[in-house]
Amino acid sequence: RPTKQRGQNFVIDANTVRRIVRESRVSADDVVVEVGPGLGSLTLALLEVAGRVVAIELDERLAAALPATIAEHAPAQAARFEVVLGDAMRVTEVPGPPPTALVANLPYNVSVPVLLHLLQLLPSLERGLVMVQAEVADRLAATPGSKVYGVPSVKAAWYADVRRAGSIGRNVFWPAPNVDSGLVAWDRREPPATTATREQVFAVVDAAFAQRRKALRGVLRGLAGSAEAVDAALTHAGVDPLARGESLRVEDFARIAEGLAATGAPA
Ligand code: SAM
């Protein structure tokens, strides 16, 4: 029985599975990480095209059943498959050669933290294609100025160029979720060139969007300690003190963090 708590909605439509694999552009050169293989429908399709697939599954029973599913439906590919029992938000390593692609129908309740964790953990990941809740897909791919631009958009942009890659209705799942889904495709990019650390930049991003209606000047006070430090950081960054986080690119956040670090602020 699927559990809602673990975001278990299985894709039962073969066309959708084929579409995900096609959009992912995975080839025999790729080592694919799949999160939440579930009953293995996407896993089997990935094994047809990928060099190797490592699947991370939180549910003990599903993880235990997977090798037998692969052995039954794709015996020739079984040697190129490995399942890891664990939480994809917390794994600290993935066994085998460095993964090059992430392809997954992500558990919807944790899709953003899983994606950000793996982007950080696995620099070898060059690209990915994930299915998430439609609203989350919009957020991840949003650009400055959009109403849904926020923390997930900026943090994802630190690692990757992200785009929407289509919509998926709820009837391709069992059980059918209450929301529509969307495909998100990404390609790895160099993070913005900055002397600030990623943690410092992300702290500014979190602060800016915790009060998204407020001007940066007010929002950053807590982080910087003093109004003077905020002004100095915003001047360094060339950012209007009256601007709001929703208008800034990840590069702007990086420069603000750099300015705060220069003033000795405890970001
Ligand atoms: N890939 C399958 C499919 O498309 O039919 C299942 C997708 S289902 C939306 C999400 C899967 O992720 C479930 O199998 C669930 O047990 C698993 N899962 C949930 N939370 C997880 C986590 N934190 N780490 C790894 N797997 C997780």
mmCIF file of C-alpha atoms and ligand atoms in Angstrom:
data_model
loop_
_atom_site.group_PDB
_atom_site.id
_atom_site.type_symbol
_atom_site.label_atom_id
_atom_site.label_comp_id
_atom_site.label_asym_id
_atom_site.label_seq_id
_atom_site.Cartn_x
_atom_site.Cartn_y
_atom_site.Cartn_z
ATOM 1 C CA ARG A 1 0.000 0.000 0.000
ATOM 2 C CA PRO A 2 1.471 3.380 -0.986
ATOM 3 C CA THR A 3 1.985 5.776 1.915
ATOM 4 C CA LYS A 4 1.139 9.430 1.421
ATOM 5 C CA GLN A 5 3.655 10.498 4.004
ATOM 6 C CA ARG A 6 6.497 9.270 1.815
ATOM 7 C CA GLY A 7 5.042 10.872 -1.271
ATOM 8 C CA GLN A 8 4.353 7.529 -2.871
ATOM 9 C CA ASN A 9 2.513 8.110 -6.128
ATOM 10 C CA PHE A 10 3.621 5.615 -8.732
ATOM 11 C CA VAL A 11 3.628 6.346 -12.443
ATOM 12 C CA ILE A 12 1.490 3.722 -14.136
ATOM 13 C CA ASP A 13 1.519 5.235 -17.624
ATOM 14 C CA ALA A 14 4.201 3.864 -19.956
ATOM 15 C CA ASN A 15 4.105 6.955 -22.200
ATOM 16 C CA THR A 16 4.951 9.213 -19.275
ATOM 17 C CA VAL A 17 7.872 7.016 -18.295
ATOM 18 C CA ARG A 18 9.168 7.093 -21.890
ATOM 19 C CA ARG A 19 8.733 10.851 -22.016
ATOM 20 C CA ILE A 20 10.777 11.376 -18.838
ATOM 21 C CA VAL A 21 13.592 9.195 -20.192
ATOM 22 C CA ARG A 22 13.521 10.951 -23.582
ATOM 23 C CA GLU A 23 13.581 14.443 -22.022
ATOM 24 C CA SER A 24 16.449 13.410 -19.748
ATOM 25 C CA ARG A 25 18.716 12.777 -22.797
ATOM 26 C CA VAL A 26 20.427 10.008 -20.833
ATOM 27 C CA SER A 27 22.767 7.805 -22.882
ATOM 28 C CA ALA A 28 25.040 4.801 -22.380
ATOM 29 C CA ASP A 29 27.794 7.146 -21.140
ATOM 30 C CA ASP A 30 25.696 8.182 -18.169
ATOM 31 C CA VAL A 31 25.712 7.035 -14.585
ATOM 32 C CA VAL A 32 22.211 7.909 -13.413
ATOM 33 C CA VAL A 33 21.054 8.565 -9.878
ATOM 34 C CA GLU A 34 17.370 7.930 -9.412
ATOM 35 C CA VAL A 35 15.641 9.020 -6.212
ATOM 36 C CA GLY A 36 12.627 7.055 -5.044
ATOM 37 C CA PRO A 37 12.484 4.216 -7.592
ATOM 38 C CA GLY A 38 9.321 2.914 -5.938
ATOM 39 C CA LEU A 39 8.049 -0.085 -7.892
ATOM 40 C CA GLY A 40 10.762 0.430 -10.529
ATOM 41 C CA SER A 41 8.883 1.535 -13.646
ATOM 42 C CA LEU A 42 11.209 4.470 -14.366
ATOM 43 C CA THR A 43 14.224 2.439 -13.218
ATOM 44 C CA LEU A 44 13.594 -0.231 -15.856
ATOM 45 C CA ALA A 45 13.227 2.365 -18.599
ATOM 46 C CA LEU A 46 16.414 4.124 -17.489
ATOM 47 C CA LEU A 47 18.360 0.868 -17.512
ATOM 48 C CA GLU A 48 17.503 0.467 -21.212
ATOM 49 C CA VAL A 49 19.504 3.580 -22.109
ATOM 50 C CA ALA A 50 21.905 4.373 -19.245
ATOM 51 C CA GLY A 51 25.323 2.885 -18.528
ATOM 52 C CA ARG A 52 24.475 2.428 -14.878
ATOM 53 C CA VAL A 53 21.643 3.310 -12.491
ATOM 54 C CA VAL A 54 21.941 3.819 -8.737
ATOM 55 C CA ALA A 55 18.579 4.190 -7.035
ATOM 56 C CA ILE A 56 18.129 5.685 -3.555
ATOM 57 C CA GLU A 57 14.961 4.499 -1.831
ATOM 58 C CA LEU A 58 13.800 5.334 1.686
ATOM 59 C CA ASP A 59 11.151 2.642 1.950
ATOM 60 C CA GLU A 60 12.714 -0.610 3.133
ATOM 61 C CA ARG A 61 10.162 -2.860 1.513
ATOM 62 C CA LEU A 62 10.343 -1.145 -1.853
ATOM 63 C CA ALA A 63 14.158 -1.131 -1.765
ATOM 64 C CA ALA A 64 14.263 -4.830 -0.884
ATOM 65 C CA ALA A 65 11.881 -5.775 -3.710
ATOM 66 C CA LEU A 66 13.708 -3.852 -6.411
ATOM 67 C CA PRO A 67 16.583 -6.230 -7.302
ATOM 68 C CA ALA A 68 14.081 -9.032 -7.928
ATOM 69 C CA THR A 69 11.998 -6.731 -10.149
ATOM 70 C CA ILE A 70 15.074 -5.858 -12.217
ATOM 71 C CA ALA A 71 16.226 -9.495 -12.349
ATOM 72 C CA GLU A 72 12.801 -10.536 -13.616
ATOM 73 C CA HIS A 73 12.153 -7.808 -16.200
ATOM 74 C CA ALA A 74 15.697 -6.888 -17.259
ATOM 75 C CA PRO A 75 18.097 -9.709 -16.321
ATOM 76 C CA ALA A 76 20.744 -8.534 -18.798
ATOM 77 C CA GLN A 77 20.882 -5.131 -17.078
ATOM 78 C CA ALA A 78 20.918 -6.298 -13.472
ATOM 79 C CA ALA A 79 24.712 -5.951 -13.187
ATOM 80 C CA ARG A 80 24.437 -2.257 -14.056
ATOM 81 C CA PHE A 81 21.958 -1.556 -11.277
ATOM 82 C CA GLU A 82 22.376 -0.876 -7.573
ATOM 83 C CA VAL A 83 19.851 0.145 -4.934
ATOM 84 C CA VAL A 84 20.787 2.156 -1.842
ATOM 85 C CA LEU A 85 18.455 2.111 1.145
ATOM 86 C CA GLY A 86 18.434 5.618 2.557
ATOM 87 C CA ASP A 87 17.119 9.155 2.703
ATOM 88 C CA ALA A 88 18.121 11.114 -0.405
ATOM 89 C CA MET A 89 18.051 14.326 1.647
ATOM 90 C CA ARG A 90 20.768 12.962 3.912
ATOM 91 C CA VAL A 91 22.943 10.527 1.947
ATOM 92 C CA THR A 92 26.628 11.378 2.183
ATOM 93 C CA GLU A 93 27.857 9.264 -0.732
ATOM 94 C CA VAL A 94 26.639 7.333 -3.720
ATOM 95 C CA PRO A 95 28.475 4.066 -4.460
ATOM 96 C CA GLY A 96 30.320 3.430 -7.727
ATOM 97 C CA PRO A 97 31.614 5.774 -10.424
ATOM 98 C CA PRO A 98 30.636 9.467 -10.164
ATOM 99 C CA PRO A 99 27.016 10.004 -11.257
ATOM 100 C CA THR A 100 26.487 12.240 -14.292
ATOM 101 C CA ALA A 101 22.698 12.606 -14.366
ATOM 102 C CA LEU A 102 19.797 12.778 -11.934
ATOM 103 C CA VAL A 103 16.478 11.451 -13.162
ATOM 104 C CA ALA A 104 13.579 10.997 -10.779
ATOM 105 C CA ASN A 105 9.931 11.252 -10.031
ATOM 106 C CA LEU A 106 10.716 12.915 -6.726
ATOM 107 C CA PRO A 107 8.775 12.430 -3.487
ATOM 108 C CA TYR A 108 6.741 15.665 -3.575
ATOM 109 C CA ASN A 109 6.929 16.613 0.088
ATOM 110 C CA VAL A 110 10.741 16.821 -0.020
ATOM 111 C CA SER A 111 11.506 17.489 -3.678
ATOM 112 C CA VAL A 112 13.373 20.790 -3.214
ATOM 113 C CA PRO A 113 15.636 19.707 -0.314
ATOM 114 C CA VAL A 114 16.438 16.437 -2.121
ATOM 115 C CA LEU A 115 17.349 18.259 -5.322
ATOM 116 C CA LEU A 116 19.505 20.874 -3.547
ATOM 117 C CA HIS A 117 21.225 18.260 -1.403
ATOM 118 C CA LEU A 118 22.217 16.126 -4.404
ATOM 119 C CA LEU A 119 23.354 19.129 -6.463
ATOM 120 C CA GLN A 120 25.657 20.034 -3.589
ATOM 121 C CA LEU A 121 26.803 16.498 -2.751
ATOM 122 C CA LEU A 122 27.495 15.351 -6.315
ATOM 123 C CA PRO A 123 29.393 17.937 -8.382
ATOM 124 C CA SER A 124 29.801 15.273 -11.071
ATOM 125 C CA LEU A 125 26.081 15.589 -11.896
ATOM 126 C CA GLU A 126 25.987 17.429 -15.224
ATOM 127 C CA ARG A 127 22.260 17.518 -15.804
ATOM 128 C CA GLY A 128 18.953 16.211 -14.664
ATOM 129 C CA LEU A 129 15.286 15.795 -15.317
ATOM 130 C CA VAL A 130 12.942 15.578 -12.372
ATOM 131 C CA MET A 131 9.200 15.372 -12.009
ATOM 132 C CA VAL A 132 7.804 17.493 -9.184
ATOM 133 C CA GLN A 133 4.541 19.148 -8.191
ATOM 134 C CA ALA A 134 3.641 21.713 -10.936
ATOM 135 C CA GLU A 135 3.810 24.625 -8.520
ATOM 136 C CA VAL A 136 7.283 23.573 -7.366
ATOM 137 C CA ALA A 137 8.398 23.179 -10.993
ATOM 138 C CA ASP A 138 7.328 26.795 -11.579
ATOM 139 C CA ARG A 139 9.228 27.970 -8.508
ATOM 140 C CA LEU A 140 12.403 26.117 -9.406
ATOM 141 C CA ALA A 141 12.473 27.514 -12.932
ATOM 142 C CA ALA A 142 11.314 31.052 -12.029
ATOM 143 C CA THR A 143 13.429 34.088 -12.901
ATOM 144 C CA PRO A 144 13.628 37.472 -11.092
ATOM 145 C CA GLY A 145 10.437 39.484 -11.226
ATOM 146 C CA SER A 146 8.163 36.446 -11.347
ATOM 147 C CA LYS A 147 5.601 36.119 -8.548
ATOM 148 C CA VAL A 148 6.825 32.649 -7.700
ATOM 149 C CA TYR A 149 10.535 33.535 -7.744
ATOM 150 C CA GLY A 150 11.912 32.677 -4.318
ATOM 151 C CA VAL A 151 14.399 30.679 -2.257
ATOM 152 C CA PRO A 152 14.207 27.474 -4.367
ATOM 153 C CA SER A 153 14.666 29.480 -7.596
ATOM 154 C CA VAL A 154 17.789 31.286 -6.372
ATOM 155 C CA LYS A 155 19.399 28.285 -4.673
ATOM 156 C CA ALA A 156 18.809 26.061 -7.700
ATOM 157 C CA ALA A 157 20.267 28.809 -9.911
ATOM 158 C CA TRP A 158 23.464 28.690 -7.828
ATOM 159 C CA TYR A 159 24.092 25.215 -9.230
ATOM 160 C CA ALA A 160 22.273 24.994 -12.503
ATOM 161 C CA ASP A 161 20.416 26.534 -15.418
ATOM 162 C CA VAL A 162 16.893 25.341 -14.747
ATOM 163 C CA ARG A 163 13.908 25.212 -17.086
ATOM 164 C CA ARG A 164 10.369 23.834 -17.223
ATOM 165 C CA ALA A 165 10.197 20.814 -19.514
ATOM 166 C CA GLY A 166 6.481 20.128 -19.684
ATOM 167 C CA SER A 167 3.387 19.349 -17.639
ATOM 168 C CA ILE A 168 1.989 16.040 -16.478
ATOM 169 C CA GLY A 169 -1.613 15.384 -15.465
ATOM 170 C CA ARG A 170 -2.546 13.583 -12.259
ATOM 171 C CA ASN A 171 -4.165 10.606 -13.968
ATOM 172 C CA VAL A 172 -0.836 8.958 -14.874
ATOM 173 C CA PHE A 173 -0.270 8.093 -11.197
ATOM 174 C CA TRP A 174 -1.526 5.507 -8.803
ATOM 175 C CA PRO A 175 -2.861 6.730 -6.481
ATOM 176 C CA ALA A 176 -3.689 10.006 -8.276
ATOM 177 C CA PRO A 177 -2.263 12.982 -6.343
ATOM 178 C CA ASN A 178 -4.341 16.129 -5.639
ATOM 179 C CA VAL A 179 -2.078 18.289 -7.768
ATOM 180 C CA ASP A 180 -0.703 18.386 -11.290
ATOM 181 C CA SER A 181 2.953 17.726 -11.917
ATOM 182 C CA GLY A 182 5.664 19.344 -13.959
ATOM 183 C CA LEU A 183 8.989 18.341 -15.446
ATOM 184 C CA VAL A 184 12.069 20.361 -14.589
ATOM 185 C CA ALA A 185 15.269 20.018 -16.597
ATOM 186 C CA TRP A 186 18.614 21.457 -15.555
ATOM 187 C CA ASP A 187 22.190 21.717 -16.727
ATOM 188 C CA ARG A 188 25.060 22.269 -14.316
ATOM 189 C CA ARG A 189 26.643 25.727 -14.399
ATOM 190 C CA GLU A 190 29.627 27.267 -12.639
ATOM 191 C CA PRO A 191 28.433 28.930 -9.450
ATOM 192 C CA PRO A 192 28.726 32.745 -9.450
ATOM 193 C CA ALA A 193 32.329 33.906 -9.013
ATOM 194 C CA THR A 194 32.459 35.325 -5.495
ATOM 195 C CA THR A 195 34.674 35.456 -2.434
ATOM 196 C CA ALA A 196 31.640 34.729 -0.223
ATOM 197 C CA THR A 197 30.919 31.133 0.722
ATOM 198 C CA ARG A 198 27.798 29.351 -0.483
ATOM 199 C CA GLU A 199 26.526 29.345 3.107
ATOM 200 C CA GLN A 200 26.929 33.119 3.344
ATOM 201 C CA VAL A 201 25.113 33.645 0.058
ATOM 202 C CA PHE A 202 22.276 31.285 1.011
ATOM 203 C CA ALA A 203 21.880 33.050 4.387
ATOM 204 C CA VAL A 204 21.264 36.332 2.529
ATOM 205 C CA VAL A 205 18.778 34.591 0.225
ATOM 206 C CA ASP A 206 16.883 33.084 3.175
ATOM 207 C CA ALA A 207 16.744 36.464 4.933
ATOM 208 C CA ALA A 208 15.613 38.330 1.813
ATOM 209 C CA PHE A 209 12.674 36.029 1.143
ATOM 210 C CA ALA A 210 11.630 35.537 4.780
ATOM 211 C CA GLN A 211 10.134 39.005 4.406
ATOM 212 C CA ARG A 212 9.689 39.238 0.682
ATOM 213 C CA ARG A 213 7.556 42.402 0.726
ATOM 214 C CA LYS A 214 10.227 44.359 2.568
ATOM 215 C CA ALA A 215 13.108 46.333 1.076
ATOM 216 C CA LEU A 216 16.515 44.703 1.416
ATOM 217 C CA ARG A 217 17.772 47.533 3.556
ATOM 218 C CA GLY A 218 15.383 46.535 6.356
ATOM 219 C CA VAL A 219 15.592 42.805 5.799
ATOM 220 C CA LEU A 220 19.377 42.586 6.071
ATOM 221 C CA ARG A 221 19.673 44.495 9.332
ATOM 222 C CA GLY A 222 19.478 41.330 11.401
ATOM 223 C CA LEU A 223 22.153 39.623 9.352
ATOM 224 C CA ALA A 224 24.525 42.592 9.195
ATOM 225 C CA GLY A 225 24.244 43.958 12.719
ATOM 226 C CA SER A 226 24.020 47.612 11.749
ATOM 227 C CA ALA A 227 22.380 49.844 9.160
ATOM 228 C CA GLU A 228 25.823 51.103 8.138
ATOM 229 C CA ALA A 229 27.028 47.561 7.396
ATOM 230 C CA VAL A 230 23.930 46.927 5.269
ATOM 231 C CA ASP A 231 24.443 50.131 3.320
ATOM 232 C CA ALA A 232 28.107 49.316 2.763
ATOM 233 C CA ALA A 233 27.245 45.806 1.539
ATOM 234 C CA LEU A 234 24.535 47.050 -0.831
ATOM 235 C CA THR A 235 26.856 49.733 -2.182
ATOM 236 C CA HIS A 236 29.540 47.074 -2.739
ATOM 237 C CA ALA A 237 26.975 44.981 -4.590
ATOM 238 C CA GLY A 238 25.640 47.898 -6.615
ATOM 239 C CA VAL A 239 22.137 47.018 -5.437
ATOM 240 C CA ASP A 240 19.439 49.611 -4.731
ATOM 241 C CA PRO A 241 18.744 49.525 -0.947
ATOM 242 C CA LEU A 242 15.034 49.808 -1.707
ATOM 243 C CA ALA A 243 15.049 46.757 -3.999
ATOM 244 C CA ARG A 244 13.464 43.519 -2.833
ATOM 245 C CA GLY A 245 14.851 40.026 -3.053
ATOM 246 C CA GLU A 246 12.362 39.104 -5.756
ATOM 247 C CA SER A 247 14.151 41.341 -8.273
ATOM 248 C CA LEU A 248 17.682 40.015 -7.689
ATOM 249 C CA ARG A 249 19.644 37.334 -9.506
ATOM 250 C CA VAL A 250 21.818 34.819 -7.690
ATOM 251 C CA GLU A 251 24.877 36.873 -8.738
ATOM 252 C CA ASP A 252 23.419 39.914 -6.934
ATOM 253 C CA PHE A 253 22.917 37.874 -3.757
ATOM 254 C CA ALA A 254 26.511 36.670 -4.043
ATOM 255 C CA ARG A 255 27.798 40.252 -4.234
ATOM 256 C CA ILE A 256 25.684 41.324 -1.260
ATOM 257 C CA ALA A 257 27.044 38.397 0.797
ATOM 258 C CA GLU A 258 30.542 39.394 -0.277
ATOM 259 C CA GLY A 259 29.900 42.957 0.920
ATOM 260 C CA LEU A 260 28.543 41.741 4.259
ATOM 261 C CA ALA A 261 31.529 39.455 4.758
ATOM 262 C CA ALA A 262 33.844 42.388 4.029
ATOM 263 C CA THR A 263 32.229 44.394 6.836
ATOM 264 C CA GLY A 264 32.750 41.469 9.197
ATOM 265 C CA ALA A 265 29.047 40.698 9.504
ATOM 266 C CA PRO A 266 28.378 37.282 11.049
ATOM 267 C CA ALA A 267 26.413 35.794 8.112
HETATM 268 N N1 SAM B 1 9.783 6.406 -9.234
HETATM 269 C C1 SAM B 1 8.497 5.806 -8.852
HETATM 270 C C2 SAM B 1 7.487 6.070 -9.930
HETATM 271 O O1 SAM B 1 7.697 7.022 -10.695
HETATM 272 O O2 SAM B 1 6.495 5.347 -10.001
HETATM 273 C C3 SAM B 1 8.012 6.302 -7.492
HETATM 274 C C4 SAM B 1 7.911 7.796 -7.297
HETATM 275 S S1 SAM B 1 7.124 8.273 -5.793
HETATM 276 C C5 SAM B 1 6.519 9.902 -6.268
HETATM 277 C C6 SAM B 1 8.387 8.709 -4.659
HETATM 278 C C7 SAM B 1 9.281 7.574 -4.145
HETATM 279 O O3 SAM B 1 10.290 8.145 -3.298
HETATM 280 C C8 SAM B 1 8.604 6.514 -3.296
HETATM 281 O O4 SAM B 1 9.049 5.259 -3.723
HETATM 282 C C9 SAM B 1 9.057 6.807 -1.860
HETATM 283 O O5 SAM B 1 9.120 5.664 -1.032
HETATM 284 C C10 SAM B 1 10.433 7.388 -2.105
HETATM 285 N N2 SAM B 1 10.920 8.327 -1.086
HETATM 286 C C11 SAM B 1 10.203 9.164 -0.301
HETATM 287 N N3 SAM B 1 10.995 9.939 0.443
HETATM 288 C C12 SAM B 1 12.276 9.598 0.113
HETATM 289 C C13 SAM B 1 13.568 10.059 0.538
HETATM 290 N N4 SAM B 1 13.686 11.026 1.456
HETATM 291 N N5 SAM B 1 14.669 9.480 -0.008
HETATM 292 C C14 SAM B 1 14.555 8.497 -0.949
HETATM 293 N N6 SAM B 1 13.359 8.036 -1.385
HETATM 294 C C15 SAM B 1 12.243 8.582 -0.874
#
